Amino acid sequence: MRGRKKSEHTRAAILRCAAEVFSERPFHEVLTDEISGRLKMGKGTLYRYFASKEELYFATLLDGLQGMQDAISAVLARRAALDKVIEALTGTIIGYFWQRRDFFILLHRHEAKIDASERVEWTQRREELVARVGDRIAMELGPTRVDPRVAVEMLFGMIRAVCLYRDDTAKPAALARLVTRTFLGGVRVGMQPRTPALAAVSAVSRRAGAKR
């Protein structure tokens, strides 16, 4: 006899609740009983959707990343100058994390700890995101300028920093402008043929990305 059909609404509710709980403390301290309790559902229902805590945890990360990818894709499709695209992209990512503080904390705390068996899919998703942003930067700056991957990782690092260290009075739009000015100012200083040192840094970055 077949089980009841799974509901996308229920699955999404589980993922939202799991992101909140996983962001509050280390993975090993989280109990699925707490997640099902907050949702007021039986553990059996929870396990119909996710066979283990590990599966639920990884699905939570991927769900957050997919949502961010969708938001970024819409920005990259715009026809605009690079500074406008970068500001819109930065504002979109900061805004996404602003509204989903649980996902940001989860990502910041646990990204490096993803199990090796699941890292392949995570790495593929992340590389797709980096490549799409990098392609747009390369299209604007040209292939002989700043290495696109290094530029994207710098941008993402700056975005992560302002999300991590922001205070309660900060405004997403103001932070997006700050990151954009700082990032493009640094990138434009380097808008010249790559030096051997920069080429070496680019090669190390690519190798590190391939090993993730």
Coordinates of N, CA and C in Angstrom, one line a residue:
M1 N 0.8 -1.2 0.0 CA 0.0 0.0 0.0 C 0.9 1.3 0.0
R2 N 0.6 2.2 -0.9 CA 1.4 3.4 -1.0 C 1.1 4.3 0.2
G3 N 2.2 5.1 0.5 CA 2.0 6.1 1.6 C 1.4 7.3 1.0
R4 N 1.0 8.2 1.9 CA 0.4 9.4 1.4 C 1.4 10.3 0.6
K5 N 0.8 11.0 -0.4 CA 1.7 11.8 -1.3 C 2.3 12.9 -0.4
K6 N 3.6 13.2 -0.7 CA 4.3 14.2 0.1 C 3.9 15.6 -0.4
S7 N 3.8 16.5 0.5 CA 3.4 17.9 0.2 C 4.6 18.8 0.2
E8 N 4.7 19.6 -0.9 CA 5.8 20.6 -1.0 C 5.7 21.6 0.1
H9 N 4.5 21.9 0.5 CA 4.3 22.9 1.6 C 4.9 22.4 2.9
T10 N 4.6 21.1 3.1 CA 5.2 20.5 4.4 C 6.7 20.4 4.3
R11 N 7.2 20.0 3.2 CA 8.7 19.9 3.0 C 9.3 21.3 3.2
A12 N 8.7 22.3 2.7 CA 9.3 23.7 2.8 C 9.2 24.1 4.3
A13 N 8.2 23.8 5.0 CA 8.0 24.2 6.4 C 9.1 23.4 7.2
I14 N 9.3 22.2 6.9 CA 10.4 21.4 7.6 C 11.7 22.1 7.4
L15 N 12.0 22.5 6.2 CA 13.3 23.1 5.9 C 13.5 24.4 6.6
R16 N 12.5 25.2 6.6 CA 12.5 26.5 7.3 C 12.8 26.3 8.8
C17 N 12.1 25.4 9.4 CA 12.2 25.1 10.8 C 13.6 24.6 11.1
A18 N 14.1 23.6 10.3 CA 15.4 23.0 10.5 C 16.5 24.1 10.4
A19 N 16.4 25.0 9.4 CA 17.4 26.1 9.3 C 17.5 26.9 10.6
E20 N 16.3 27.2 11.2 CA 16.3 27.9 12.4 C 17.0 27.2 13.5
V21 N 16.6 25.9 13.7 CA 17.2 25.1 14.8 C 18.7 24.8 14.6
F22 N 19.1 24.4 13.4 CA 20.5 24.2 13.1 C 21.4 25.4 13.3
S23 N 20.8 26.6 13.1 CA 21.6 27.8 13.3 C 21.8 28.2 14.7
E24 N 21.0 27.6 15.6 CA 21.1 28.0 17.0 C 22.2 27.3 17.8
R25 N 22.7 26.1 17.3 CA 23.7 25.4 18.0 C 24.4 24.4 17.1
P26 N 25.5 23.7 17.5 CA 26.2 22.8 16.7 C 25.3 21.6 16.3
F27 N 25.6 21.0 15.1 CA 24.8 20.0 14.5 C 24.6 18.8 15.5
H28 N 25.6 18.4 16.3 CA 25.5 17.2 17.1 C 24.6 17.4 18.3
E29 N 24.3 18.7 18.6 CA 23.4 19.0 19.7 C 21.9 19.1 19.3
V30 N 21.7 19.1 18.0 CA 20.3 19.2 17.5 C 19.6 17.9 17.5
L31 N 18.4 17.8 18.0 CA 17.6 16.6 18.0 C 16.4 16.8 17.1
T32 N 16.1 15.8 16.3 CA 15.0 15.9 15.4 C 13.7 16.0 16.2
D33 N 13.7 15.5 17.4 CA 12.5 15.7 18.2 C 12.1 17.2 18.4
E34 N 13.1 18.0 18.5 CA 12.8 19.5 18.7 C 12.2 20.0 17.4
I35 N 12.8 19.6 16.2 CA 12.3 20.1 15.0 C 10.8 19.7 14.8
S36 N 10.5 18.4 15.0 CA 9.2 17.9 14.8 C 8.2 18.6 15.9
G37 N 8.8 18.8 17.1 CA 8.0 19.4 18.1 C 7.6 20.9 17.8
R38 N 8.5 21.6 17.2 CA 8.2 23.0 16.8 C 7.2 23.0 15.7
L39 N 7.3 22.0 14.9 CA 6.3 22.0 13.8 C 5.0 21.3 14.1
K40 N 5.0 20.7 15.4 CA 3.8 20.0 15.9 C 3.4 18.9 14.9
M41 N 4.4 18.1 14.6 CA 4.2 17.0 13.7 C 4.9 15.8 14.3
G42 N 4.5 14.6 14.0 CA 5.1 13.4 14.5 C 6.5 13.2 13.8
K43 N 7.4 12.5 14.6 CA 8.7 12.2 14.0 C 8.6 11.3 12.8
G44 N 7.6 10.5 12.7 CA 7.4 9.6 11.6 C 7.1 10.4 10.3
T45 N 6.4 11.5 10.5 CA 6.1 12.4 9.3 C 7.4 13.1 8.9
L46 N 8.2 13.5 9.8 CA 9.5 14.1 9.5 C 10.4 13.2 8.7
Y47 N 10.4 11.9 9.2 CA 11.3 11.0 8.6 C 10.8 10.4 7.2
R48 N 9.5 10.7 6.9 CA 9.0 10.4 5.6 C 9.6 11.3 4.6
Y49 N 9.9 12.5 5.0 CA 10.5 13.5 4.1 C 12.0 13.5 4.1
F50 N 12.6 13.2 5.2 CA 14.1 13.1 5.3 C 14.4 11.9 6.2
A51 N 15.2 11.0 5.6 CA 15.5 9.8 6.3 C 16.4 9.9 7.5
S52 N 17.1 11.0 7.6 CA 18.0 11.1 8.8 C 18.3 12.6 9.1
K53 N 18.8 12.9 10.2 CA 19.2 14.3 10.6 C 20.2 14.8 9.6
E54 N 21.1 13.9 9.2 CA 22.2 14.4 8.2 C 21.5 14.8 6.9
E55 N 20.6 14.0 6.4 CA 19.9 14.3 5.1 C 19.2 15.6 5.2
L56 N 18.5 15.8 6.4 CA 17.7 17.1 6.6 C 18.7 18.3 6.6
Y57 N 19.8 18.1 7.3 CA 20.8 19.2 7.4 C 21.3 19.6 6.1
F58 N 21.7 18.6 5.3 CA 22.2 19.0 4.0 C 21.2 19.6 3.0
A59 N 19.9 19.0 3.1 CA 18.8 19.6 2.3 C 18.6 21.0 2.7
T60 N 18.7 21.3 3.9 CA 18.5 22.7 4.4 C 19.5 23.7 3.8
L61 N 20.8 23.2 3.7 CA 21.8 24.1 3.1 C 21.6 24.2 1.6
L62 N 21.2 23.1 0.9 CA 21.0 23.2 -0.5 C 19.8 24.0 -0.9
D63 N 18.8 23.9 0.0 CA 17.5 24.7 -0.3 C 17.9 26.2 -0.2
G64 N 18.6 26.6 0.8 CA 19.0 28.0 0.9 C 19.9 28.5 -0.2
L65 N 20.8 27.6 -0.7 CA 21.7 28.0 -1.8 C 20.9 28.1 -3.1
Q66 N 19.9 27.2 -3.3 CA 19.1 27.3 -4.5 C 18.3 28.5 -4.5
G67 N 17.7 28.9 -3.4 CA 17.0 30.1 -3.4 C 17.8 31.4 -3.7
M68 N 19.0 31.4 -3.2 CA 19.9 32.5 -3.5 C 20.3 32.5 -5.0
Q69 N 20.6 31.3 -5.5 CA 20.9 31.2 -6.9 C 19.8 31.7 -7.8
D70 N 18.6 31.4 -7.5 CA 17.5 31.9 -8.3 C 17.4 33.4 -8.3
A71 N 17.6 34.0 -7.1 CA 17.6 35.5 -6.9 C 18.7 36.1 -7.7
I72 N 19.9 35.5 -7.7 CA 21.1 36.0 -8.4 C 20.9 35.9 -9.9
S73 N 20.3 34.9 -10.4 CA 20.1 34.7 -11.8 C 19.2 35.8 -12.4
A74 N 18.2 36.2 -11.6 CA 17.4 37.3 -12.1 C 18.2 38.6 -12.2
V75 N 19.1 38.8 -11.3 CA 19.9 40.1 -11.4 C 20.9 40.0 -12.6
L76 N 21.5 38.8 -12.8 CA 22.5 38.7 -13.8 C 21.9 38.8 -15.2
A77 N 20.6 38.6 -15.3 CA 19.9 38.7 -16.6 C 19.7 40.1 -17.0
R78 N 19.9 41.1 -16.1 CA 19.6 42.5 -16.5 C 20.7 43.0 -17.4
R79 N 20.3 43.9 -18.2 CA 21.2 44.7 -19.1 C 21.5 46.0 -18.4
A80 N 22.7 46.1 -17.9 CA 23.1 47.3 -17.1 C 24.6 47.4 -17.0
A81 N 25.1 48.5 -16.6 CA 26.6 48.7 -16.5 C 27.0 47.8 -15.3
L82 N 28.3 47.5 -15.3 CA 28.9 46.6 -14.3 C 28.6 47.1 -12.9
D83 N 28.8 48.4 -12.6 CA 28.6 48.9 -11.2 C 27.2 48.7 -10.8
K84 N 26.2 48.9 -11.7 CA 24.8 48.7 -11.4 C 24.5 47.2 -11.1
V85 N 25.1 46.4 -11.9 CA 24.9 44.9 -11.7 C 25.5 44.5 -10.4
I86 N 26.7 44.9 -10.1 CA 27.4 44.5 -8.9 C 26.6 45.0 -7.7
E87 N 26.1 46.2 -7.7 CA 25.3 46.8 -6.6 C 24.0 46.0 -6.4
A88 N 23.4 45.7 -7.6 CA 22.1 44.9 -7.5 C 22.4 43.5 -7.0
L89 N 23.5 42.9 -7.5 CA 23.8 41.6 -7.0 C 24.1 41.5 -5.6
T90 N 25.0 42.5 -5.1 CA 25.4 42.6 -3.7 C 24.1 42.8 -2.8
G91 N 23.3 43.7 -3.3 CA 22.1 44.0 -2.5 C 21.1 42.8 -2.4
T92 N 21.1 42.0 -3.5 CA 20.2 40.9 -3.5 C 20.7 39.8 -2.5
I93 N 22.0 39.6 -2.5 CA 22.6 38.6 -1.6 C 22.5 39.0 -0.2
I94 N 22.8 40.3 0.1 CA 22.7 40.8 1.5 C 21.3 40.8 1.9
G95 N 20.4 41.2 1.0 CA 18.9 41.1 1.4 C 18.4 39.7 1.6
Y96 N 18.9 38.8 0.8 CA 18.5 37.4 1.0 C 19.0 36.9 2.4
F97 N 20.2 37.2 2.8 CA 20.7 36.8 4.1 C 20.0 37.6 5.2
W98 N 19.7 38.8 4.9 CA 19.1 39.7 5.9 C 17.7 39.1 6.4
Q99 N 17.0 38.6 5.4 CA 15.7 38.0 5.7 C 15.8 36.6 6.1
R100 N 16.9 35.9 5.9 CA 17.1 34.5 6.3 C 18.4 34.4 7.1
R101 N 18.4 35.1 8.2 CA 19.5 35.1 9.1 C 19.9 33.7 9.5
D102 N 18.9 32.8 9.7 CA 19.2 31.4 10.1 C 20.1 30.7 9.0
F103 N 19.7 30.9 7.7 CA 20.5 30.3 6.7 C 21.9 30.8 6.6
F104 N 22.1 32.2 6.8 CA 23.4 32.7 6.8 C 24.3 32.1 7.9
I105 N 23.8 32.1 9.1 CA 24.5 31.5 10.2 C 24.9 30.1 10.0
L106 N 23.9 29.3 9.4 CA 24.1 27.9 9.1 C 25.2 27.8 8.1
L107 N 25.2 28.6 7.0 CA 26.2 28.5 6.0 C 27.6 28.9 6.5
H108 N 27.6 30.0 7.2 CA 28.9 30.5 7.8 C 29.5 29.5 8.7
R109 N 28.7 28.8 9.5 CA 29.2 27.9 10.6 C 29.6 26.5 10.0
H110 N 28.9 26.1 9.0 CA 29.0 24.7 8.7 C 29.4 24.3 7.3
E111 N 29.6 25.4 6.4 CA 29.9 25.1 5.0 C 31.2 24.2 4.9
A112 N 32.2 24.5 5.7 CA 33.5 23.8 5.6 C 33.4 22.3 6.2
K113 N 32.3 22.1 6.9 CA 32.2 20.8 7.5 C 31.3 19.8 6.8
I114 N 30.9 20.1 5.6 CA 30.0 19.2 4.9 C 30.7 17.9 4.6
D115 N 29.9 16.8 4.8 CA 30.5 15.5 4.6 C 31.0 15.3 3.2
A116 N 32.1 14.5 3.1 CA 32.7 14.3 1.8 C 31.7 13.7 0.8
S117 N 30.8 12.8 1.2 CA 29.9 12.1 0.3 C 28.9 13.1 -0.3
E118 N 28.7 14.3 0.4 CA 27.7 15.2 0.0 C 28.4 16.5 -0.7
R119 N 29.7 16.6 -0.5 CA 30.4 17.7 -0.9 C 30.4 17.9 -2.4
V120 N 30.3 16.8 -3.2 CA 30.3 16.9 -4.7 C 29.1 17.8 -5.1
E121 N 27.9 17.5 -4.6 CA 26.8 18.2 -5.1 C 26.9 19.7 -4.6
W122 N 27.3 19.9 -3.4 CA 27.4 21.2 -2.8 C 28.5 22.0 -3.7
T123 N 29.6 21.4 -4.0 CA 30.6 22.1 -4.7 C 30.1 22.4 -6.1
Q124 N 29.4 21.5 -6.7 CA 28.8 21.8 -8.1 C 27.9 23.0 -8.1
R125 N 27.0 23.0 -7.1 CA 26.1 24.2 -7.0 C 26.9 25.5 -6.8
R126 N 27.9 25.4 -5.9 CA 28.6 26.7 -5.6 C 29.4 27.1 -6.8
E127 N 30.1 26.1 -7.5 CA 30.9 26.5 -8.7 C 30.0 27.1 -9.8
E128 N 28.8 26.6 -9.9 CA 27.9 27.1 -10.9 C 27.6 28.6 -10.6
L129 N 27.4 28.9 -9.4 CA 27.1 30.2 -8.9 C 28.3 31.1 -9.2
V130 N 29.5 30.7 -8.8 CA 30.7 31.5 -9.0 C 31.0 31.7 -10.5
A131 N 30.7 30.7 -11.3 CA 31.0 30.8 -12.8 C 30.0 31.8 -13.4
R132 N 28.8 31.8 -13.0 CA 27.8 32.7 -13.6 C 28.2 34.2 -13.3
V133 N 28.5 34.4 -12.0 CA 28.9 35.8 -11.7 C 30.2 36.1 -12.4
G134 N 31.2 35.2 -12.4 CA 32.5 35.4 -13.0 C 32.3 35.7 -14.5
D135 N 31.4 35.0 -15.2 CA 31.2 35.2 -16.6 C 30.8 36.7 -16.9
R136 N 29.9 37.2 -16.0 CA 29.4 38.5 -16.2 C 30.5 39.5 -16.0
I137 N 31.3 39.3 -14.9 CA 32.4 40.2 -14.7 C 33.4 40.2 -15.8
A138 N 33.7 39.0 -16.3 CA 34.7 38.8 -17.5 C 34.1 39.5 -18.7
M139 N 32.8 39.5 -18.9 CA 32.2 40.1 -20.1 C 32.4 41.6 -20.1
E140 N 32.4 42.2 -18.8 CA 32.5 43.6 -18.7 C 34.0 44.1 -18.7
L141 N 34.8 43.3 -18.0 CA 36.2 43.7 -17.8 C 37.2 43.2 -18.9
G142 N 36.8 42.1 -19.6 CA 37.6 41.5 -20.6 C 38.5 40.4 -20.0
P143 N 38.9 39.4 -20.8 CA 39.6 38.2 -20.3 C 41.0 38.4 -19.9
T144 N 41.6 39.6 -20.3 CA 43.0 39.8 -19.9 C 43.1 40.7 -18.7
R145 N 42.0 41.0 -18.0 CA 42.1 41.9 -16.9 C 42.2 41.1 -15.6
V146 N 41.3 41.4 -14.7 CA 41.3 40.7 -13.4 C 40.7 39.3 -13.6
D147 N 41.3 38.3 -12.9 CA 40.8 36.9 -13.0 C 39.4 36.9 -12.4
P148 N 38.4 36.4 -13.2 CA 37.0 36.5 -12.8 C 36.8 35.7 -11.5
R149 N 37.4 34.5 -11.4 CA 37.2 33.7 -10.2 C 37.7 34.4 -8.9
V150 N 38.9 35.0 -9.0 CA 39.4 35.7 -7.8 C 38.5 36.9 -7.5
A151 N 38.0 37.6 -8.5 CA 37.2 38.7 -8.3 C 35.9 38.3 -7.6
V152 N 35.3 37.2 -8.0 CA 34.0 36.7 -7.4 C 34.2 36.3 -6.0
E153 N 35.3 35.6 -5.7 CA 35.6 35.1 -4.3 C 35.8 36.3 -3.4
M154 N 36.5 37.4 -4.0 CA 36.7 38.6 -3.2 C 35.3 39.2 -2.9
L155 N 34.5 39.3 -3.9 CA 33.2 39.9 -3.7 C 32.4 39.2 -2.7
F156 N 32.3 37.8 -2.8 CA 31.6 37.0 -1.9 C 32.1 37.1 -0.4
G157 N 33.4 37.2 -0.3 CA 34.1 37.4 1.0 C 33.7 38.7 1.6
M158 N 33.6 39.8 0.8 CA 33.2 41.1 1.4 C 31.7 41.1 1.8
I159 N 30.9 40.4 1.0 CA 29.5 40.3 1.4 C 29.3 39.5 2.7
R160 N 30.0 38.4 2.8 CA 29.9 37.6 4.0 C 30.4 38.4 5.2
A161 N 31.4 39.2 5.0 CA 32.0 40.0 6.1 C 30.9 41.1 6.6
V162 N 30.3 41.8 5.7 CA 29.3 42.8 6.2 C 28.1 42.1 6.8
C163 N 27.7 40.9 6.3 CA 26.6 40.2 6.9 C 26.9 39.7 8.3
L164 N 28.2 39.3 8.5 CA 28.6 38.7 9.7 C 28.9 39.8 10.8
Y165 N 29.4 40.9 10.4 CA 29.8 41.9 11.4 C 28.9 43.2 11.4
R166 N 27.8 43.2 10.7 CA 26.9 44.3 10.7 C 26.3 44.5 12.1
D167 N 26.0 45.8 12.4 CA 25.3 46.1 13.6 C 23.8 46.3 13.3
D168 N 23.0 46.5 14.4 CA 21.6 46.5 14.3 C 21.1 47.8 13.5
T169 N 21.9 48.8 13.4 CA 21.5 50.0 12.7 C 21.8 50.0 11.2
A170 N 22.5 49.0 10.8 CA 22.9 48.9 9.4 C 21.7 48.7 8.5
K171 N 21.8 49.2 7.3 CA 20.8 49.1 6.3 C 21.3 48.3 5.1
P172 N 20.6 47.3 4.6 CA 21.1 46.5 3.5 C 21.5 47.3 2.2
A173 N 20.7 48.3 1.9 CA 21.1 49.1 0.7 C 22.4 49.9 0.9
A174 N 22.6 50.4 2.1 CA 23.8 51.2 2.3 C 25.0 50.2 2.3
L175 N 24.9 49.0 2.9 CA 25.9 48.0 2.8 C 26.3 47.6 1.4
A176 N 25.2 47.5 0.6 CA 25.4 47.1 -0.8 C 26.2 48.1 -1.5
R177 N 25.9 49.4 -1.3 CA 26.7 50.5 -1.9 C 28.1 50.5 -1.5
L178 N 28.3 50.3 -0.2 CA 29.7 50.3 0.4 C 30.5 49.1 -0.2
V179 N 29.9 47.9 -0.3 CA 30.7 46.8 -0.8 C 31.0 47.1 -2.3
T180 N 30.0 47.6 -3.0 CA 30.2 47.8 -4.5 C 31.3 48.8 -4.7
R181 N 31.3 49.9 -4.0 CA 32.4 51.0 -4.2 C 33.7 50.4 -3.8
T182 N 33.8 49.7 -2.7 CA 35.1 49.1 -2.3 C 35.6 48.0 -3.2
F183 N 34.7 47.2 -3.7 CA 35.1 46.1 -4.6 C 35.5 46.6 -5.9
L184 N 34.7 47.5 -6.5 CA 35.0 48.0 -7.9 C 36.2 48.9 -7.8
G185 N 36.4 49.7 -6.8 CA 37.6 50.5 -6.6 C 38.9 49.6 -6.7
G186 N 38.9 48.5 -5.9 CA 40.0 47.6 -5.9 C 40.2 46.9 -7.2
V187 N 39.1 46.5 -7.8 CA 39.2 45.8 -9.1 C 39.7 46.7 -10.2
R188 N 39.2 48.0 -10.2 CA 39.6 48.9 -11.3 C 41.1 49.3 -11.2
V189 N 41.6 49.4 -10.0 CA 43.0 49.6 -9.8 C 43.8 48.5 -10.5
G190 N 43.3 47.3 -10.5 CA 44.0 46.2 -11.1 C 43.6 45.9 -12.5
M191 N 42.9 46.9 -13.2 CA 42.5 46.6 -14.6 C 43.7 46.9 -15.5
Q192 N 44.6 45.9 -15.5 CA 45.8 45.9 -16.4 C 46.2 44.5 -16.6
P193 N 47.0 44.2 -17.6 CA 47.4 42.8 -17.9 C 48.0 42.2 -16.6
R194 N 47.6 40.9 -16.4 CA 48.0 40.2 -15.2 C 49.5 40.0 -15.0
T195 N 50.0 40.3 -13.8 CA 51.4 40.1 -13.5 C 51.6 38.6 -13.2
P196 N 52.8 38.1 -13.2 CA 53.1 36.7 -12.8 C 52.5 36.4 -11.4
A197 N 52.6 37.4 -10.5 CA 52.1 37.1 -9.1 C 50.6 36.9 -9.1
L198 N 49.9 37.7 -9.9 CA 48.4 37.6 -9.9 C 48.1 36.3 -10.6
A199 N 48.8 35.9 -11.6 CA 48.5 34.7 -12.3 C 48.7 33.5 -11.4
A200 N 49.7 33.6 -10.5 CA 50.0 32.5 -9.6 C 48.8 32.4 -8.6
V201 N 48.4 33.5 -8.1 CA 47.2 33.5 -7.2 C 46.0 32.9 -7.8
S202 N 45.8 33.2 -9.1 CA 44.6 32.7 -9.8 C 44.7 31.2 -10.0
A203 N 45.9 30.7 -10.2 CA 46.1 29.3 -10.4 C 45.8 28.5 -9.0
V204 N 46.3 29.1 -7.9 CA 46.1 28.5 -6.6 C 44.6 28.5 -6.3
S205 N 43.9 29.6 -6.7 CA 42.4 29.7 -6.4 C 41.7 28.6 -7.2
R206 N 42.1 28.4 -8.5 CA 41.4 27.4 -9.3 C 41.7 26.0 -8.7
R207 N 42.9 25.7 -8.3 CA 43.2 24.4 -7.7 C 42.4 24.2 -6.4
A208 N 42.3 25.2 -5.6 CA 41.5 25.1 -4.4 C 40.1 24.8 -4.7
G209 N 39.5 25.5 -5.7 CA 38.1 25.3 -6.1 C 37.9 23.9 -6.5
A210 N 38.9 23.3 -7.3 CA 38.7 22.0 -7.8 C 38.8 20.9 -6.7
K211 N 39.5 21.2 -5.6 CA 39.6 20.2 -4.5 C 38.4 20.3 -3.6
R212 N 37.6 21.3 -3.6 CA 36.5 21.4 -2.7 C 35.4 20.3 -2.8

